[in-house]
Coordinates of C-alpha atoms in Angstrom, one line a residue:
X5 CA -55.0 -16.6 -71.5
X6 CA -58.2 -18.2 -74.0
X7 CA -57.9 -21.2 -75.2
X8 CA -60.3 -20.1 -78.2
X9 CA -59.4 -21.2 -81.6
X10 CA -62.0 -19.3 -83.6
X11 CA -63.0 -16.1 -82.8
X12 CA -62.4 -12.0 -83.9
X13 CA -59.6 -10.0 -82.9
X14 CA -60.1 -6.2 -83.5
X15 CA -56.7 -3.8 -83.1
X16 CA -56.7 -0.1 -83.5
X17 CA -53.6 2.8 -84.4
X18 CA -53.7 6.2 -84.3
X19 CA -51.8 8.6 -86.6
X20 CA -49.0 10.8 -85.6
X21 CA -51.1 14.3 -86.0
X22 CA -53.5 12.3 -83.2
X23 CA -53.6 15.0 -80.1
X24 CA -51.6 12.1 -77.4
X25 CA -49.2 11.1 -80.6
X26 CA -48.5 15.0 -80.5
X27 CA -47.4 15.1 -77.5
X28 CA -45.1 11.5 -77.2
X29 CA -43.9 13.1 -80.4
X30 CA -42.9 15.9 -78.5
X31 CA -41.2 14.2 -75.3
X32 CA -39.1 11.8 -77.2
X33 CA -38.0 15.0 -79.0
X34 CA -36.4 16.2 -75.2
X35 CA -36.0 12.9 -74.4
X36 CA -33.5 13.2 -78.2
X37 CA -31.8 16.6 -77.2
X38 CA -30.9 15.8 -73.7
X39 CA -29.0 12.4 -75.0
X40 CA -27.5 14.2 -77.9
X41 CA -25.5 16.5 -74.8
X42 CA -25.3 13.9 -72.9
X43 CA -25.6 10.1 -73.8
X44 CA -26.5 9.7 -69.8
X45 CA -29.1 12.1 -69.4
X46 CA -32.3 11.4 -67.4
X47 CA -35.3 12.9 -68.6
X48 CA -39.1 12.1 -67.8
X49 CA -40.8 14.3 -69.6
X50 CA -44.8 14.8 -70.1
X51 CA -46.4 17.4 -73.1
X52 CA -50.1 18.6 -72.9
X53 CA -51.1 19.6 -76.0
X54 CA -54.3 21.5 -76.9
X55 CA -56.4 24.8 -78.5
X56 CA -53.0 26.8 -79.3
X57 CA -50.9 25.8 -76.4
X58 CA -48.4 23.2 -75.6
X59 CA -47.3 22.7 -72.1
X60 CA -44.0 20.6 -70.8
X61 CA -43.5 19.2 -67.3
X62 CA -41.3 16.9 -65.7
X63 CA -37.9 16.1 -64.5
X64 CA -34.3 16.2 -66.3
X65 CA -30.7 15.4 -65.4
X66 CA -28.0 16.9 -67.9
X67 CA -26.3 19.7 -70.0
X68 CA -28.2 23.0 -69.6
X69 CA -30.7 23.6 -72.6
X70 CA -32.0 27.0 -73.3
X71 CA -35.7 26.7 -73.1
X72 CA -35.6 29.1 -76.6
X73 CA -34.1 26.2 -78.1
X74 CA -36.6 23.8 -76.7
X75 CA -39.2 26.0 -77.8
X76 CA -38.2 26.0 -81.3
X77 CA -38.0 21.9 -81.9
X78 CA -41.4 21.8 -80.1
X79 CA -42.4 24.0 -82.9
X80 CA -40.2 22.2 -85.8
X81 CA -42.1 18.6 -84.2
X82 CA -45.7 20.5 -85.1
X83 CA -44.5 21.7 -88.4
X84 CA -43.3 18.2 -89.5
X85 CA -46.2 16.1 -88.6
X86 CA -48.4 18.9 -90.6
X87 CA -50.3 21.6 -88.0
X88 CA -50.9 24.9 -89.4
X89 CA -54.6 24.9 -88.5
X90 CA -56.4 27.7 -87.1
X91 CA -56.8 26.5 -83.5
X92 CA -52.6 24.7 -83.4
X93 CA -50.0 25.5 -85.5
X94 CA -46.2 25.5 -85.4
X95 CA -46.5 29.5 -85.4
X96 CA -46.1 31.9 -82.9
X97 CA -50.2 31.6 -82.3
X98 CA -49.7 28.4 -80.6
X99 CA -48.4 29.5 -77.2
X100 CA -45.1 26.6 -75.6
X101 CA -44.3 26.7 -72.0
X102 CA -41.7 24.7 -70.5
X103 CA -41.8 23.4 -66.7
X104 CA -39.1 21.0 -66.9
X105 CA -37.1 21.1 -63.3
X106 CA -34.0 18.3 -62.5
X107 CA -34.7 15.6 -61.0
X108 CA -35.3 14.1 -57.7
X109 CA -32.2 13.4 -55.5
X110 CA -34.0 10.8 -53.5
X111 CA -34.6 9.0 -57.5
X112 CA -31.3 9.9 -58.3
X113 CA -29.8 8.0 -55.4
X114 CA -31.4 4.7 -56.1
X115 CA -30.7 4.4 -59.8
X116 CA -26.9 5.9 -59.8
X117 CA -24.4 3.4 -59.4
X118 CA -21.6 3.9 -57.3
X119 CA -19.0 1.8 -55.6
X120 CA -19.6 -1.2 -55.8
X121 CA -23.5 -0.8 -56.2
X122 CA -24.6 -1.2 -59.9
X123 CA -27.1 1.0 -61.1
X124 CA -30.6 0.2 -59.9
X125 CA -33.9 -0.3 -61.9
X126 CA -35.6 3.7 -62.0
X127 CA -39.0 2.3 -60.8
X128 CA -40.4 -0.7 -59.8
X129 CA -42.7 -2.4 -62.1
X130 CA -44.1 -5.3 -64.4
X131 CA -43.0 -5.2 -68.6
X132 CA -44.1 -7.6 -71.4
X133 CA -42.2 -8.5 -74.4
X134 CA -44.5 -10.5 -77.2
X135 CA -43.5 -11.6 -80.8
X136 CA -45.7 -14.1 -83.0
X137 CA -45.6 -15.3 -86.7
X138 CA -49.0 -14.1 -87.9
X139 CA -46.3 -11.8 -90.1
X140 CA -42.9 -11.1 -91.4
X141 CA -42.2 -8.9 -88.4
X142 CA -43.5 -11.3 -85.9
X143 CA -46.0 -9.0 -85.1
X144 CA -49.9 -9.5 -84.5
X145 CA -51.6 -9.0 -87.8
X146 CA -54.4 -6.2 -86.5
X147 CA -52.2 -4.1 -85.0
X148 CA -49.4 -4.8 -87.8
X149 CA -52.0 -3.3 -90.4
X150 CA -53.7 -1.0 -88.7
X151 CA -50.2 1.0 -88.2
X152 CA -49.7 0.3 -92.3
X153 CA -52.5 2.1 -93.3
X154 CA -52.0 5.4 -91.4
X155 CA -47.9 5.5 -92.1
X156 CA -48.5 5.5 -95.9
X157 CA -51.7 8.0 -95.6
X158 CA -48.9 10.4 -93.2
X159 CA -46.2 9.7 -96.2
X160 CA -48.7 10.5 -99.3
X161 CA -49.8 13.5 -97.2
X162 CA -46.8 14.8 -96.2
X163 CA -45.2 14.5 -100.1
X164 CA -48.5 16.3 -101.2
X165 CA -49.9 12.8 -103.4
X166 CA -53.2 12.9 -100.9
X167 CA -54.9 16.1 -100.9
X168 CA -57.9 17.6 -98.3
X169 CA -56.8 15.1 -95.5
X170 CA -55.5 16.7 -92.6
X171 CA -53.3 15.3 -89.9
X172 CA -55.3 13.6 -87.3
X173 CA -56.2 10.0 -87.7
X174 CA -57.2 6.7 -86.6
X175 CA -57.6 3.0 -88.1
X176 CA -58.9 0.0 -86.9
X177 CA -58.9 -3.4 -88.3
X178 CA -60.5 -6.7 -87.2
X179 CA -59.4 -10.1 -88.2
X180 CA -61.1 -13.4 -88.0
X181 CA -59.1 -16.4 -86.6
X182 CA -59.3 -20.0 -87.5
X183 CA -57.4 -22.6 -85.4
X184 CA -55.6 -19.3 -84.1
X185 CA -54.5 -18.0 -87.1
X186 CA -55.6 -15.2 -89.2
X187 CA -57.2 -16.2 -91.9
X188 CA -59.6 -12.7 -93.1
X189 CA -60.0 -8.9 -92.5
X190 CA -64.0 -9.0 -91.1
X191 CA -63.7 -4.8 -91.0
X192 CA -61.6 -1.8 -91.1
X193 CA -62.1 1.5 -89.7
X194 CA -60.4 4.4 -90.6
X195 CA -61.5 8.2 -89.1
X196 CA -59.1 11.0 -90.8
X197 CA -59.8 14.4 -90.2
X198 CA -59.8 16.3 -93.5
X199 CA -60.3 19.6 -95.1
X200 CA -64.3 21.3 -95.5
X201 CA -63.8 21.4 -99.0
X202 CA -64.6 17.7 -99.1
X203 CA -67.4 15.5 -98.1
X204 CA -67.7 12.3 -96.5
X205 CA -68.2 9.9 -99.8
X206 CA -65.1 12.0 -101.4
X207 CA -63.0 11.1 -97.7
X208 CA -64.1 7.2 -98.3
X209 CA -62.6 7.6 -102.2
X210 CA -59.7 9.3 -100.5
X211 CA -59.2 6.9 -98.2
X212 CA -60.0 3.6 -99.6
X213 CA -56.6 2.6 -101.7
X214 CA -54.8 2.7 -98.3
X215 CA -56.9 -0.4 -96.9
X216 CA -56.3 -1.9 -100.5
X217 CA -52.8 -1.1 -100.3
X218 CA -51.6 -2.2 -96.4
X219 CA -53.7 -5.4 -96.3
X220 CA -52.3 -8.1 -98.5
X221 CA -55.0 -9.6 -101.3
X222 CA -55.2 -13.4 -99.8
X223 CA -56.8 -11.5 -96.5
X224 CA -59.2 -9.4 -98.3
X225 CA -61.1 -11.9 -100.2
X226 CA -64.6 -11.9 -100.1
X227 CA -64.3 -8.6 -97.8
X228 CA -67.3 -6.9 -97.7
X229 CA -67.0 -3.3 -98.6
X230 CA -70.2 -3.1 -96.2
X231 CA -68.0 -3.7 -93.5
X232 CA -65.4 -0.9 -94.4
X233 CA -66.0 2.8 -91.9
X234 CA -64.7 5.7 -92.8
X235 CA -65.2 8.2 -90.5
X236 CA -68.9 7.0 -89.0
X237 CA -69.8 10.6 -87.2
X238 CA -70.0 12.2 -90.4
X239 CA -67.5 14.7 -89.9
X240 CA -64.1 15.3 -89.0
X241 CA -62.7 18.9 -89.7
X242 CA -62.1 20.0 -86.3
X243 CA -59.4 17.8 -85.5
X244 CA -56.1 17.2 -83.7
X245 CA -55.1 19.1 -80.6
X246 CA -57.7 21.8 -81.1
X247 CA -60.3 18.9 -81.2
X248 CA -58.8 17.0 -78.1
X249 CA -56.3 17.6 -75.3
X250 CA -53.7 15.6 -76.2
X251 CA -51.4 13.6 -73.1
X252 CA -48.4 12.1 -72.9
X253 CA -48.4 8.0 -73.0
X254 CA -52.1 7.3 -73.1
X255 CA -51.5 5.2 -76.3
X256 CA -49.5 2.7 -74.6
X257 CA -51.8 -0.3 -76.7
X258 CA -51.3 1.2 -80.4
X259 CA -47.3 1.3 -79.4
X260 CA -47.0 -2.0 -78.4
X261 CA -49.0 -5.2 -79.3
X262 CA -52.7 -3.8 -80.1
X263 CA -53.9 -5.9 -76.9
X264 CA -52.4 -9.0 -78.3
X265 CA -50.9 -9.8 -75.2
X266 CA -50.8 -7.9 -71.8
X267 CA -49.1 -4.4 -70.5
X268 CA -47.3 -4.0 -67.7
X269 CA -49.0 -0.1 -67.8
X270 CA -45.8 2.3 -67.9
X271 CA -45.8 4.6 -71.4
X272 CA -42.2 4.6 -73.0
X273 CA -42.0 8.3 -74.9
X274 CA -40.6 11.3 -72.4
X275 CA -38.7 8.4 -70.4
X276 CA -34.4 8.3 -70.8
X277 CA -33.4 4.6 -71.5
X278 CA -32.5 4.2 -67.8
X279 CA -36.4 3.7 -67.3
X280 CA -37.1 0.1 -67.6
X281 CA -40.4 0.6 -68.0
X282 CA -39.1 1.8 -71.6
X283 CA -35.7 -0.1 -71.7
X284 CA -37.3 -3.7 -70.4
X285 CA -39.9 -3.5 -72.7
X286 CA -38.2 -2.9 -75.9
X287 CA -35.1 -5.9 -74.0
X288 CA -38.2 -8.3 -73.5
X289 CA -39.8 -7.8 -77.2
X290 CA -36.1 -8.3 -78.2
X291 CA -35.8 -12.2 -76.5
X292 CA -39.6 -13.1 -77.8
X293 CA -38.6 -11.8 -81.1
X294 CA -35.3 -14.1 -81.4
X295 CA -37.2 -16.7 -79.4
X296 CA -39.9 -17.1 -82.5
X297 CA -37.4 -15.9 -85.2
X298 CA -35.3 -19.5 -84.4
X299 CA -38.5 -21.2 -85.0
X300 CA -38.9 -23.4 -82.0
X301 CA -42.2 -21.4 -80.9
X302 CA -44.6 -19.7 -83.1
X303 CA -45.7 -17.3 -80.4
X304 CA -43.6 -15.9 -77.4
X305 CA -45.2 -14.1 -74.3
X306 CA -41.9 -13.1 -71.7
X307 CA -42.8 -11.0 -68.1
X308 CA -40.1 -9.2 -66.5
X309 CA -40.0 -7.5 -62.9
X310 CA -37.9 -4.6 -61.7
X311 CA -37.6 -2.9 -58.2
X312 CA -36.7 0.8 -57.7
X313 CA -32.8 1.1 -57.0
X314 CA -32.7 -2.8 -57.6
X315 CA -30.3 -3.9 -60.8
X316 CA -31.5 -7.6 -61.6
X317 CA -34.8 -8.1 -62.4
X318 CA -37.2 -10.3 -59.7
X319 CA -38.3 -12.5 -62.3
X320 CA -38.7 -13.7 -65.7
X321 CA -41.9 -15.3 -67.0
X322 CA -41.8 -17.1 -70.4
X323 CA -44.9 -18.4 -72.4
X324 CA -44.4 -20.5 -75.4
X325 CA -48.2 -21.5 -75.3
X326 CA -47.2 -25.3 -76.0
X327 CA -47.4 -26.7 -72.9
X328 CA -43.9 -28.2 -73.4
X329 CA -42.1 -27.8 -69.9
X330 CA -38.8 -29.1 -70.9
X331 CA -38.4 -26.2 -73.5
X332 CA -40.0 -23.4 -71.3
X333 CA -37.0 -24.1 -68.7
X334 CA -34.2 -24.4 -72.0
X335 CA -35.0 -21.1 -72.8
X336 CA -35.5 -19.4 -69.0
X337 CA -31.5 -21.0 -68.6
X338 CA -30.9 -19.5 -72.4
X339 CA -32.0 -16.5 -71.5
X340 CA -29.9 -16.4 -67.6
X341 CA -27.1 -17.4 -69.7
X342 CA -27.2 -14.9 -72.7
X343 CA -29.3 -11.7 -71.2
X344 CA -27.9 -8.9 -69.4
X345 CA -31.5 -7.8 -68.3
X346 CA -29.6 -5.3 -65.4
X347 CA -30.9 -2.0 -66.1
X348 CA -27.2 -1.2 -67.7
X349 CA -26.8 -4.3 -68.9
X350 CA -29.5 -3.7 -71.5
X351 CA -28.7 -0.6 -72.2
X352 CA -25.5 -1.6 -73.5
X353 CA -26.9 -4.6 -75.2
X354 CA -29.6 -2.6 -77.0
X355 CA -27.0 0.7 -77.9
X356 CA -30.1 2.4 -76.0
X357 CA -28.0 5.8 -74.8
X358 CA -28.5 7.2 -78.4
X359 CA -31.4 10.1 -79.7
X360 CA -32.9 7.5 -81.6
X361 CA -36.7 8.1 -79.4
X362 CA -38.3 10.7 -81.4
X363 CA -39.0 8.1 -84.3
X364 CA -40.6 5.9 -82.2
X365 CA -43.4 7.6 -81.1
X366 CA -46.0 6.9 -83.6
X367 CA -46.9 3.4 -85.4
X368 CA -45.8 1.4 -82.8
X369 CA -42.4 0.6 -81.4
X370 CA -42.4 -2.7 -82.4
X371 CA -42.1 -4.3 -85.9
X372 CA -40.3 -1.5 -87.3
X373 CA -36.7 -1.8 -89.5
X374 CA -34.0 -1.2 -87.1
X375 CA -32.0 1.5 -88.7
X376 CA -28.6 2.8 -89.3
X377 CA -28.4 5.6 -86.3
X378 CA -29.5 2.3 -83.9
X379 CA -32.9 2.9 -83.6
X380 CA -35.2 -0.1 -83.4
X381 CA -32.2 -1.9 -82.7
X382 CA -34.5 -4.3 -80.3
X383 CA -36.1 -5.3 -83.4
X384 CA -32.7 -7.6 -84.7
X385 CA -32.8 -10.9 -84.9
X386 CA -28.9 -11.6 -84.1
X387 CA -29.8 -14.4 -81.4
X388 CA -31.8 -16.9 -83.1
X389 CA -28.8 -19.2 -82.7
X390 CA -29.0 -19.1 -79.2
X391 CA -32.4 -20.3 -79.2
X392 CA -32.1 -23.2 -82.0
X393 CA -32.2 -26.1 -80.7

């Protein structure tokens, strides 16, 4: 970890028309209708989406789903998020196949529980939880913005205020740090791909309220409009998965911490709650977040380890970059005492055997509202008192 206190910090999003957003889009979606038959379903699904075609592959455990009916939400995902462009649309021109098999008895036997055998981690592996107060949400400013401006561009498009821009877009905004804290936006990106009946200093116009509006004043004074891109190649009508194959989980920086702090590598969409590399990661933001919501760290970096058909983790890492060894170990023994961090036990915690997956798949999974149905529910802050000294 630096020990810089001045320097520039640069985090980027991508929208949910982007060709991977597509298809994690379209994985939670099975990763949703599996759960709703069946709240203990296992499903680790992967989409390819590109030129008229989306492909599904993978492994499920659970009530028998007609692949018609798959077939039809995969299209009802591409309809919502806005595709009805020449080379993908939610139509019958884009062609769906479905290669999803059940899963793996040797898998299966190391995660099941049975007798006396709790259920065991589905995979080995390394996840990072990571909360700060550079903003209300206690997430890291770049990143924080960056997914702002692109979910009110989605909103204005999808209610028909912003005309000519199409679904497919990306934003990037760098910040400039003083004594660790953001202090001023030094640039913003944004690329959107947009309709041929405007050009590029019409997009900008388009474009340019939703920097204005994310980004609160106090960090845009003095900004140089210099410094603001919108779409720097000139142009941007081919776009979405007819401009890019599109994968499953390659965004794994946009939805977590925009490279604030570091990844253990496993994607969450396609992957049932039993998968820590999804359930550990959203348990581990949830103790960082209630570790800096009490207020006795202003930043919170915690590690956890998992083994394949193994229930506790291996080991818990906390970072409260202060130094301060006596409160590191008072909040390792808060967190033995308080945490559940068993594979089931933070499933129960975190209500995580619920369709609430689908909504998570673009603008990040952290520093959202957590909502009525229990999604984002690792985003509460109801164990701050635990934490206060």
């Amino acid at each position: 970890m630096s020990n810089l206190k001045n320097f520039l910090f640069t985090s980027e999003s991508v929208s949910e028309g982007h060709p991977d957003k597509v298809s994690d889009r379209i994985s939670d979606m099975v990763v949703d209708t599996y759960l709703s038959g069946d709240p203990y379903s296992r499903v680790a699904c992967e989409t390819l989406t590109t030129t008229n075609k989306v492909v599904l592959a993978g492994e499920v455990r659970g009530p028998e789903i007609n692949k018609e009916e798959l077939i039809l939400k995969v299209r009802n995902c591409i309809k919502d998020i806005g595709y009805d462009q020449d080379g993908f649309t939610w139509k019958e021109a884009t062609k769906i196949e479905s290669h999803l098999h059940s899963q793996s008895a040797d898998i299966a036997m190391g995660v099941d529980s049975s007798g006396n055998k709790d259920e065991g981690a589905g995979d080995q592996g390394i996840m990072f939880g990571y909360a700060c107060n550079e903003t209300d949400v206690l997430m890291p400013a770049p990143i924080h913005y960056s997914h702002k401006i692109l979910r009110l561009m989605a909103e204005d498009r999808k209610s028909g205020k912003l005309k000519n821009i199409e679904p497919d877009s990306k934003s990037q905004v760098t910040f400039e740090y003083i004594d660790g804290k953001p202090v001023k936006v030094k640039s913003v990106v944004i690329s959107s791909q947009h309709s041929s009946s405007v050009n590029q200093k019409e997009v900008r116009e388009l474009l340019r309220p939703y920097m204005l509006n994310s980004i609160p004043k106090e960090f845009l004074e003095g900004f140089n409009e210099d410094e603001f891109y919108v779409n720097p190649t000139g142009n941007f009508v081919i776009g979405g998965p007819d401009g890019d194959c599109g994968l499953t989980g390659r965004k794994i920086i946009v939805d977590t911490y925009g490279g604030a702090a570091p990844h253990g590598g496993g994607a969450f969409s396609g992957k049932d709650p039993t998968k820590v590399d999804r359930s550990a990661a959203y348990a581990a933001r949830y103790i960082a977040k209630n570790i800096v919501a009490s207020k006795i760290s202003n930043k919170c970096l915690i590690q956890l380890s998992y083994a394949i058909g193994v229930s506790k983790p291996l080991s818990i890492y906390v970072d409260l970059f202060d130094n301060n060894v006596e409160k590191n170990k008072f909040v390792i023994d808060k967190i033995n005492e308080n945490f559940d961090l068993s594979p089931r036990g933070i499933r129960e915690m975190l209500e995580l055997n619920k369709p609430i997956y689908e909504k998570t798949a673009a603008y990040g999974h952290f520093g959202r509202t957590p909502d009525k149905d229990g999604a984002f529910s690792w985003e509460k802050t109801d164990k701050i008192s635990v934490f206060s000294k």
